[in-house]
């Protein structure tokens, strides 16, 4: 059974203080690893897809990286508007059977 | 391009009732998935439909069912509601390419009293 573990569960940062969120996964065959951002009471917003170890993608202050066992979401010089829950998910085949982690709740303080 | 829409946005029901939720995917997307999100469990996969066929199913009781229409719109139904069914129900659509990302709707907040 696929498993996704995210750490830490919650993270509090000062504005401008860079950090990383971790996503460890166990799958039978990775077809894609996804990062989403979710604001309270809203649906998850797609950020990145990574398909193979060594792949990296960037968007504004966010950078996602992938190894064979984990993925990191690096946040550089975060701003208060980056506060949200960040979700990691994996697709291991079987069409769109996707497993999500519990998420990391990020709070950026001005 | 319009995003995924879900109706209704909020719903209050009592135990024992049934409920039907609706989802319209992004134009051109034929895969629709449903998730239940609760604070303690995170997003739990319910089922996925593609071209009116259920391709995947999560570990939920038979009270949870769904269907997809020829225009890719999807509905999910929960019968004999229980207090534990209170959750945010999310619909996501994706293209038919395997491993493609999913795009989520705003969700339907269901409260069971």
PDB file of C-alpha atoms in Angstrom:
ATOM      1  CA  UNK A   1       0.000   0.000   0.000  1.00  0.00           C
ATOM      2  CA  UNK A   2       1.291   3.451  -0.910  1.00  0.00           C
ATOM      3  CA  UNK A   3       2.305   5.686   1.981  1.00  0.00           C
ATOM      4  CA  UNK A   4       3.072   9.397   2.163  1.00  0.00           C
ATOM      5  CA  UNK A   5       4.488  11.007   5.301  1.00  0.00           C
ATOM      6  CA  UNK A   6       4.956  14.747   5.606  1.00  0.00           C
ATOM      7  CA  UNK A   7       7.043  16.579   8.175  1.00  0.00           C
ATOM      8  CA  UNK A   8       6.866  18.714  10.124  1.00  0.00           C
ATOM      9  CA  UNK A   9       3.118  18.779  10.769  1.00  0.00           C
ATOM     10  CA  UNK A  10       3.311  22.492  11.492  1.00  0.00           C
ATOM     11  CA  UNK A  11       5.963  25.110  10.869  1.00  0.00           C
ATOM     12  CA  UNK A  12       6.146  28.685  12.027  1.00  0.00           C
ATOM     13  CA  UNK A  13       8.590  31.010  10.251  1.00  0.00           C
ATOM     14  CA  UNK A  14       9.490  34.646  10.452  1.00  0.00           C
ATOM     15  CA  UNK A  15       9.055  36.549   7.206  1.00  0.00           C
ATOM     16  CA  UNK A  16      12.250  36.062   5.169  1.00  0.00           C
ATOM     17  CA  UNK A  17      13.325  32.925   7.078  1.00  0.00           C
ATOM     18  CA  UNK A  18      13.884  30.163   4.500  1.00  0.00           C
ATOM     19  CA  UNK A  19      13.075  26.530   5.264  1.00  0.00           C
ATOM     20  CA  UNK A  20      12.128  23.174   3.743  1.00  0.00           C
ATOM     21  CA  UNK A  21       9.154  20.853   4.004  1.00  0.00           C
ATOM     22  CA  UNK A  22       9.680  17.111   3.682  1.00  0.00           C
ATOM     23  CA  UNK A  23       7.597  14.437   1.971  1.00  0.00           C
ATOM     24  CA  UNK A  24       8.692  10.796   2.344  1.00  0.00           C
ATOM     25  CA  UNK A  25       6.945   8.232   0.205  1.00  0.00           C
ATOM     26  CA  UNK A  26       6.709   4.490  -0.297  1.00  0.00           C
ATOM     27  CA  UNK A  27       5.161   3.367  -3.569  1.00  0.00           C
ATOM     28  CA  UNK A  28       5.347   0.358  -5.849  1.00  0.00           C
ATOM     29  CA  UNK A  29       6.102   2.443  -8.919  1.00  0.00           C
ATOM     30  CA  UNK A  30       6.040   6.221  -8.977  1.00  0.00           C
ATOM     31  CA  UNK A  31       4.069   7.748 -11.836  1.00  0.00           C
ATOM     32  CA  UNK A  32       4.116  11.268 -10.406  1.00  0.00           C
ATOM     33  CA  UNK A  33       4.626  13.223  -7.175  1.00  0.00           C
ATOM     34  CA  UNK A  34       2.523  16.333  -6.661  1.00  0.00           C
ATOM     35  CA  UNK A  35       2.653  19.360  -4.405  1.00  0.00           C
ATOM     36  CA  UNK A  36      -0.463  21.352  -3.609  1.00  0.00           C
ATOM     37  CA  UNK A  37      -1.210  24.412  -1.520  1.00  0.00           C
ATOM     38  CA  UNK A  38      -4.489  24.580   0.405  1.00  0.00           C
ATOM     39  CA  UNK A  39      -5.968  27.630   2.075  1.00  0.00           C
ATOM     40  CA  UNK A  40      -8.582  27.157   4.837  1.00  0.00           C
ATOM     41  CA  UNK A  41     -11.999  26.177   3.513  1.00  0.00           C
ATOM     42  CA  UNK A  42     -10.777  25.924  -0.093  1.00  0.00           C
ATOM     43  CA  UNK A  43      -9.787  23.166  -2.464  1.00  0.00           C
ATOM     44  CA  UNK A  44      -6.101  22.343  -2.974  1.00  0.00           C
ATOM     45  CA  UNK A  45      -4.283  24.453  -5.570  1.00  0.00           C
ATOM     46  CA  UNK A  46      -1.835  22.619  -7.826  1.00  0.00           C
ATOM     47  CA  UNK A  47       1.810  23.697  -7.560  1.00  0.00           C
ATOM     48  CA  UNK A  48       4.195  21.119  -9.076  1.00  0.00           C
ATOM     49  CA  UNK A  49       4.491  17.663 -10.603  1.00  0.00           C
ATOM     50  CA  UNK A  50       7.773  15.716 -10.378  1.00  0.00           C
ATOM     51  CA  UNK A  51       8.285  12.465 -12.235  1.00  0.00           C
ATOM     52  CA  UNK A  52      11.837  11.227 -11.681  1.00  0.00           C
ATOM     53  CA  UNK A  53      14.664  11.430  -9.150  1.00  0.00           C
ATOM     54  CA  UNK A  54      16.819  14.507  -9.663  1.00  0.00           C
ATOM     55  CA  UNK A  55      14.025  16.575 -11.126  1.00  0.00           C
ATOM     56  CA  UNK A  56      13.524  20.115  -9.798  1.00  0.00           C
ATOM     57  CA  UNK A  57      10.822  22.723 -10.434  1.00  0.00           C
ATOM     58  CA  UNK A  58      10.525  26.335  -9.300  1.00  0.00           C
ATOM     59  CA  UNK A  59       7.759  28.876  -8.975  1.00  0.00           C
ATOM     60  CA  UNK A  60       8.372  32.235  -7.356  1.00  0.00           C
ATOM     61  CA  UNK A  61       9.681  31.518  -3.830  1.00  0.00           C
ATOM     62  CA  UNK A  62       9.010  27.766  -4.044  1.00  0.00           C
ATOM     63  CA  UNK A  63      11.293  25.028  -5.314  1.00  0.00           C
ATOM     64  CA  UNK A  64      10.417  21.330  -5.334  1.00  0.00           C
ATOM     65  CA  UNK A  65      12.990  18.542  -5.582  1.00  0.00           C
ATOM     66  CA  UNK A  66      12.690  14.767  -5.817  1.00  0.00           C
ATOM     67  CA  UNK A  67      14.828  11.785  -4.793  1.00  0.00           C
ATOM     68  CA  UNK A  68      13.953   8.086  -4.908  1.00  0.00           C
ATOM     69  CA  UNK A  69      12.487   8.185  -1.412  1.00  0.00           C
ATOM     70  CA  UNK A  70      11.486  11.759  -0.667  1.00  0.00           C
ATOM     71  CA  UNK A  71      10.657  15.189  -1.970  1.00  0.00           C
ATOM     72  CA  UNK A  72      11.409  18.593  -0.520  1.00  0.00           C
ATOM     73  CA  UNK A  73       9.558  21.845  -0.929  1.00  0.00           C
ATOM     74  CA  UNK A  74      12.013  24.664  -0.313  1.00  0.00           C
ATOM     75  CA  UNK A  75      10.592  28.062   0.574  1.00  0.00           C
ATOM     76  CA  UNK A  76      12.973  30.963   0.086  1.00  0.00           C
ATOM     77  CA  UNK A  77      12.376  34.259   1.928  1.00  0.00           C
ATOM     78  CA  UNK A  78       8.715  33.464   2.641  1.00  0.00           C
ATOM     79  CA  UNK A  79       6.046  36.131   2.963  1.00  0.00           C
ATOM     80  CA  UNK A  80       2.880  36.080   5.108  1.00  0.00           C
ATOM     81  CA  UNK A  81       0.820  35.249   2.004  1.00  0.00           C
ATOM     82  CA  UNK A  82       2.694  31.946   1.768  1.00  0.00           C
ATOM     83  CA  UNK A  83       0.876  30.811   4.914  1.00  0.00           C
ATOM     84  CA  UNK A  84      -1.183  27.735   4.007  1.00  0.00           C
ATOM     85  CA  UNK A  85      -1.197  23.963   4.297  1.00  0.00           C
ATOM     86  CA  UNK A  86       1.108  22.283   1.792  1.00  0.00           C
ATOM     87  CA  UNK A  87       0.086  18.821   0.631  1.00  0.00           C
ATOM     88  CA  UNK A  88       2.200  16.152  -1.006  1.00  0.00           C
ATOM     89  CA  UNK A  89       0.638  13.333  -3.050  1.00  0.00           C
ATOM     90  CA  UNK A  90       1.795  10.384  -5.145  1.00  0.00           C
ATOM     91  CA  UNK A  91       0.354   8.511  -8.085  1.00  0.00           C
ATOM     92  CA  UNK A  92       1.751   5.002  -8.342  1.00  0.00           C
ATOM     93  CA  UNK A  93      -0.238   3.842 -11.304  1.00  0.00           C
ATOM     94  CA  UNK A  94      -3.728   2.408 -11.485  1.00  0.00           C
ATOM     95  CA  UNK A  95      -4.797   5.480 -13.392  1.00  0.00           C
ATOM     96  CA  UNK A  96      -5.639   8.309 -11.002  1.00  0.00           C
ATOM     97  CA  UNK A  97      -5.414   6.499  -7.676  1.00  0.00           C
ATOM     98  CA  UNK A  98      -3.612   9.196  -5.717  1.00  0.00           C
ATOM     99  CA  UNK A  99      -2.453   9.023  -2.094  1.00  0.00           C
ATOM    100  CA  UNK A 100      -2.102  12.234  -0.108  1.00  0.00           C
ATOM    101  CA  UNK A 101      -0.060  13.075   2.954  1.00  0.00           C
ATOM    102  CA  UNK A 102      -1.633  14.833   5.941  1.00  0.00           C
ATOM    103  CA  UNK A 103       0.098  18.077   5.026  1.00  0.00           C
ATOM    104  CA  UNK A 104       2.360  20.689   6.630  1.00  0.00           C
ATOM    105  CA  UNK A 105       0.652  23.757   8.019  1.00  0.00           C
ATOM    106  CA  UNK A 106       2.926  26.720   7.385  1.00  0.00           C
ATOM    107  CA  UNK A 107       2.538  30.032   9.187  1.00  0.00           C
ATOM    108  CA  UNK A 108       4.712  32.988   8.165  1.00  0.00           C
ATOM    109  CA  UNK A 109       4.802  35.787  10.682  1.00  0.00           C
ATOM    110  CA  UNK A 110       5.462  39.407   9.580  1.00  0.00           C
TER     111      UNK A 110
ATOM    112  CA  UNK B   1     -10.626  28.161 -19.014  1.00  0.00           C
ATOM    113  CA  UNK B   2     -13.225  27.620 -16.301  1.00  0.00           C
ATOM    114  CA  UNK B   3     -12.119  25.583 -13.303  1.00  0.00           C
ATOM    115  CA  UNK B   4     -13.780  22.708 -11.529  1.00  0.00           C
ATOM    116  CA  UNK B   5     -17.137  23.643 -10.061  1.00  0.00           C
ATOM    117  CA  UNK B   6     -18.981  21.916  -7.249  1.00  0.00           C
ATOM    118  CA  UNK B   7     -22.516  22.337  -6.001  1.00  0.00           C
ATOM    119  CA  UNK B   8     -23.791  22.919  -3.463  1.00  0.00           C
ATOM    120  CA  UNK B   9     -21.006  24.610  -1.494  1.00  0.00           C
ATOM    121  CA  UNK B  10     -22.605  23.967   1.879  1.00  0.00           C
ATOM    122  CA  UNK B  11     -25.078  21.367   3.042  1.00  0.00           C
ATOM    123  CA  UNK B  12     -26.646  20.495   6.388  1.00  0.00           C
ATOM    124  CA  UNK B  13     -28.370  17.139   6.785  1.00  0.00           C
ATOM    125  CA  UNK B  14     -29.533  14.927   9.631  1.00  0.00           C
ATOM    126  CA  UNK B  15     -28.525  11.356  10.375  1.00  0.00           C
ATOM    127  CA  UNK B  16     -30.230   8.794   8.177  1.00  0.00           C
ATOM    128  CA  UNK B  17     -30.828  11.153   5.264  1.00  0.00           C
ATOM    129  CA  UNK B  18     -29.115  10.863   1.914  1.00  0.00           C
ATOM    130  CA  UNK B  19     -27.255  13.507  -0.071  1.00  0.00           C
ATOM    131  CA  UNK B  20     -26.128  14.050  -3.668  1.00  0.00           C
ATOM    132  CA  UNK B  21     -23.175  16.246  -4.564  1.00  0.00           C
ATOM    133  CA  UNK B  22     -22.361  17.469  -8.054  1.00  0.00           C
ATOM    134  CA  UNK B  23     -19.103  18.209  -9.856  1.00  0.00           C
ATOM    135  CA  UNK B  24     -18.392  19.725 -13.272  1.00  0.00           C
ATOM    136  CA  UNK B  25     -14.805  19.135 -14.441  1.00  0.00           C
ATOM    137  CA  UNK B  26     -12.572  21.387 -16.488  1.00  0.00           C
ATOM    138  CA  UNK B  27     -13.620  21.348 -20.131  1.00  0.00           C
ATOM    139  CA  UNK B  28     -11.886  18.487 -21.926  1.00  0.00           C
ATOM    140  CA  UNK B  29     -11.035  16.550 -18.765  1.00  0.00           C
ATOM    141  CA  UNK B  30     -12.576  13.103 -18.685  1.00  0.00           C
ATOM    142  CA  UNK B  31     -11.243  11.854 -15.360  1.00  0.00           C
ATOM    143  CA  UNK B  32     -13.059  12.895 -12.191  1.00  0.00           C
ATOM    144  CA  UNK B  33     -11.999  11.849  -8.695  1.00  0.00           C
ATOM    145  CA  UNK B  34     -13.707  12.375  -5.356  1.00  0.00           C
ATOM    146  CA  UNK B  35     -12.055  12.823  -1.955  1.00  0.00           C
ATOM    147  CA  UNK B  36     -13.229  13.197   1.600  1.00  0.00           C
ATOM    148  CA  UNK B  37     -11.228  15.592   3.760  1.00  0.00           C
ATOM    149  CA  UNK B  38     -11.429  15.651   7.553  1.00  0.00           C
ATOM    150  CA  UNK B  39      -9.037  17.305  10.032  1.00  0.00           C
ATOM    151  CA  UNK B  40      -7.735  14.042  11.410  1.00  0.00           C
ATOM    152  CA  UNK B  41      -7.519  11.922   8.240  1.00  0.00           C
ATOM    153  CA  UNK B  42      -6.523  14.379   5.547  1.00  0.00           C
ATOM    154  CA  UNK B  43      -7.656  13.684   1.990  1.00  0.00           C
ATOM    155  CA  UNK B  44      -9.041  10.197   1.585  1.00  0.00           C
ATOM    156  CA  UNK B  45      -9.667   8.850  -1.923  1.00  0.00           C
ATOM    157  CA  UNK B  46     -13.262   7.808  -2.578  1.00  0.00           C
ATOM    158  CA  UNK B  47     -13.409   6.851  -6.270  1.00  0.00           C
ATOM    159  CA  UNK B  48     -12.406   7.880  -9.764  1.00  0.00           C
ATOM    160  CA  UNK B  49     -14.453   7.888 -12.948  1.00  0.00           C
ATOM    161  CA  UNK B  50     -13.315   8.014 -16.547  1.00  0.00           C
ATOM    162  CA  UNK B  51     -15.679   7.983 -19.518  1.00  0.00           C
ATOM    163  CA  UNK B  52     -18.638   7.027 -17.310  1.00  0.00           C
ATOM    164  CA  UNK B  53     -16.766   4.035 -15.804  1.00  0.00           C
ATOM    165  CA  UNK B  54     -15.491   3.703 -12.261  1.00  0.00           C
ATOM    166  CA  UNK B  55     -11.790   2.852 -12.578  1.00  0.00           C
ATOM    167  CA  UNK B  56     -10.665   3.053  -8.954  1.00  0.00           C
ATOM    168  CA  UNK B  57     -12.341   2.838  -5.584  1.00  0.00           C
ATOM    169  CA  UNK B  58     -11.057   3.684  -2.118  1.00  0.00           C
ATOM    170  CA  UNK B  59     -11.847   1.962   1.167  1.00  0.00           C
ATOM    171  CA  UNK B  60     -15.236   3.452   1.906  1.00  0.00           C
ATOM    172  CA  UNK B  61     -18.500   1.611   2.682  1.00  0.00           C
ATOM    173  CA  UNK B  62     -21.085   0.978   0.024  1.00  0.00           C
ATOM    174  CA  UNK B  63     -23.140   3.931   1.310  1.00  0.00           C
ATOM    175  CA  UNK B  64     -20.812   6.060  -0.798  1.00  0.00           C
ATOM    176  CA  UNK B  65     -21.467   5.810  -4.510  1.00  0.00           C
ATOM    177  CA  UNK B  66     -20.971   7.864  -7.607  1.00  0.00           C
ATOM    178  CA  UNK B  67     -21.558   8.112 -11.298  1.00  0.00           C
ATOM    179  CA  UNK B  68     -20.355  10.036 -14.293  1.00  0.00           C
ATOM    180  CA  UNK B  69     -22.388  11.294 -17.213  1.00  0.00           C
ATOM    181  CA  UNK B  70     -21.525  11.433 -20.899  1.00  0.00           C
ATOM    182  CA  UNK B  71     -20.536  15.111 -20.587  1.00  0.00           C
ATOM    183  CA  UNK B  72     -18.016  14.109 -17.830  1.00  0.00           C
ATOM    184  CA  UNK B  73     -20.031  15.748 -15.066  1.00  0.00           C
ATOM    185  CA  UNK B  74     -20.080  13.581 -11.967  1.00  0.00           C
ATOM    186  CA  UNK B  75     -22.232  13.078  -8.922  1.00  0.00           C
ATOM    187  CA  UNK B  76     -21.571  11.324  -5.653  1.00  0.00           C
ATOM    188  CA  UNK B  77     -24.241  10.053  -3.316  1.00  0.00           C
ATOM    189  CA  UNK B  78     -24.075   9.206   0.357  1.00  0.00           C
ATOM    190  CA  UNK B  79     -27.001   7.259   1.765  1.00  0.00           C
ATOM    191  CA  UNK B  80     -27.997   6.769   5.396  1.00  0.00           C
ATOM    192  CA  UNK B  81     -25.811   9.609   6.617  1.00  0.00           C
ATOM    193  CA  UNK B  82     -23.808   9.224   9.826  1.00  0.00           C
ATOM    194  CA  UNK B  83     -22.301  11.907  12.036  1.00  0.00           C
ATOM    195  CA  UNK B  84     -18.838  10.813  10.898  1.00  0.00           C
ATOM    196  CA  UNK B  85     -19.675  11.714   7.304  1.00  0.00           C
ATOM    197  CA  UNK B  86     -19.331  15.397   8.167  1.00  0.00           C
ATOM    198  CA  UNK B  87     -16.428  16.562   6.020  1.00  0.00           C
ATOM    199  CA  UNK B  88     -15.290  18.622   3.073  1.00  0.00           C
ATOM    200  CA  UNK B  89     -15.949  16.653  -0.110  1.00  0.00           C
ATOM    201  CA  UNK B  90     -13.597  17.545  -2.919  1.00  0.00           C
ATOM    202  CA  UNK B  91     -13.829  16.799  -6.596  1.00  0.00           C
ATOM    203  CA  UNK B  92     -10.789  16.841  -8.868  1.00  0.00           C
ATOM    204  CA  UNK B  93     -10.477  16.560 -12.622  1.00  0.00           C
ATOM    205  CA  UNK B  94      -7.532  15.622 -14.797  1.00  0.00           C
ATOM    206  CA  UNK B  95      -6.644  14.850 -18.370  1.00  0.00           C
ATOM    207  CA  UNK B  96      -6.510  11.230 -19.528  1.00  0.00           C
ATOM    208  CA  UNK B  97      -2.705  11.165 -19.509  1.00  0.00           C
ATOM    209  CA  UNK B  98      -1.543   8.741 -16.815  1.00  0.00           C
ATOM    210  CA  UNK B  99       0.187  10.480 -13.929  1.00  0.00           C
ATOM    211  CA  UNK B 100      -1.206  13.890 -14.823  1.00  0.00           C
ATOM    212  CA  UNK B 101      -1.951  16.406 -12.106  1.00  0.00           C
ATOM    213  CA  UNK B 102      -5.432  16.871 -10.718  1.00  0.00           C
ATOM    214  CA  UNK B 103      -7.225  20.194 -10.405  1.00  0.00           C
ATOM    215  CA  UNK B 104      -9.586  20.594  -7.494  1.00  0.00           C
ATOM    216  CA  UNK B 105     -12.893  22.318  -7.041  1.00  0.00           C
ATOM    217  CA  UNK B 106     -13.755  24.429  -3.987  1.00  0.00           C
ATOM    218  CA  UNK B 107     -15.451  21.517  -2.258  1.00  0.00           C
ATOM    219  CA  UNK B 108     -18.810  20.898  -0.627  1.00  0.00           C
ATOM    220  CA  UNK B 109     -18.903  21.282   3.146  1.00  0.00           C
ATOM    221  CA  UNK B 110     -21.309  18.641   4.497  1.00  0.00           C
ATOM    222  CA  UNK B 111     -22.487  18.825   8.089  1.00  0.00           C
ATOM    223  CA  UNK B 112     -24.492  15.924   9.507  1.00  0.00           C
ATOM    224  CA  UNK B 113     -26.488  16.668  12.661  1.00  0.00           C
TER     225      UNK B 113
END
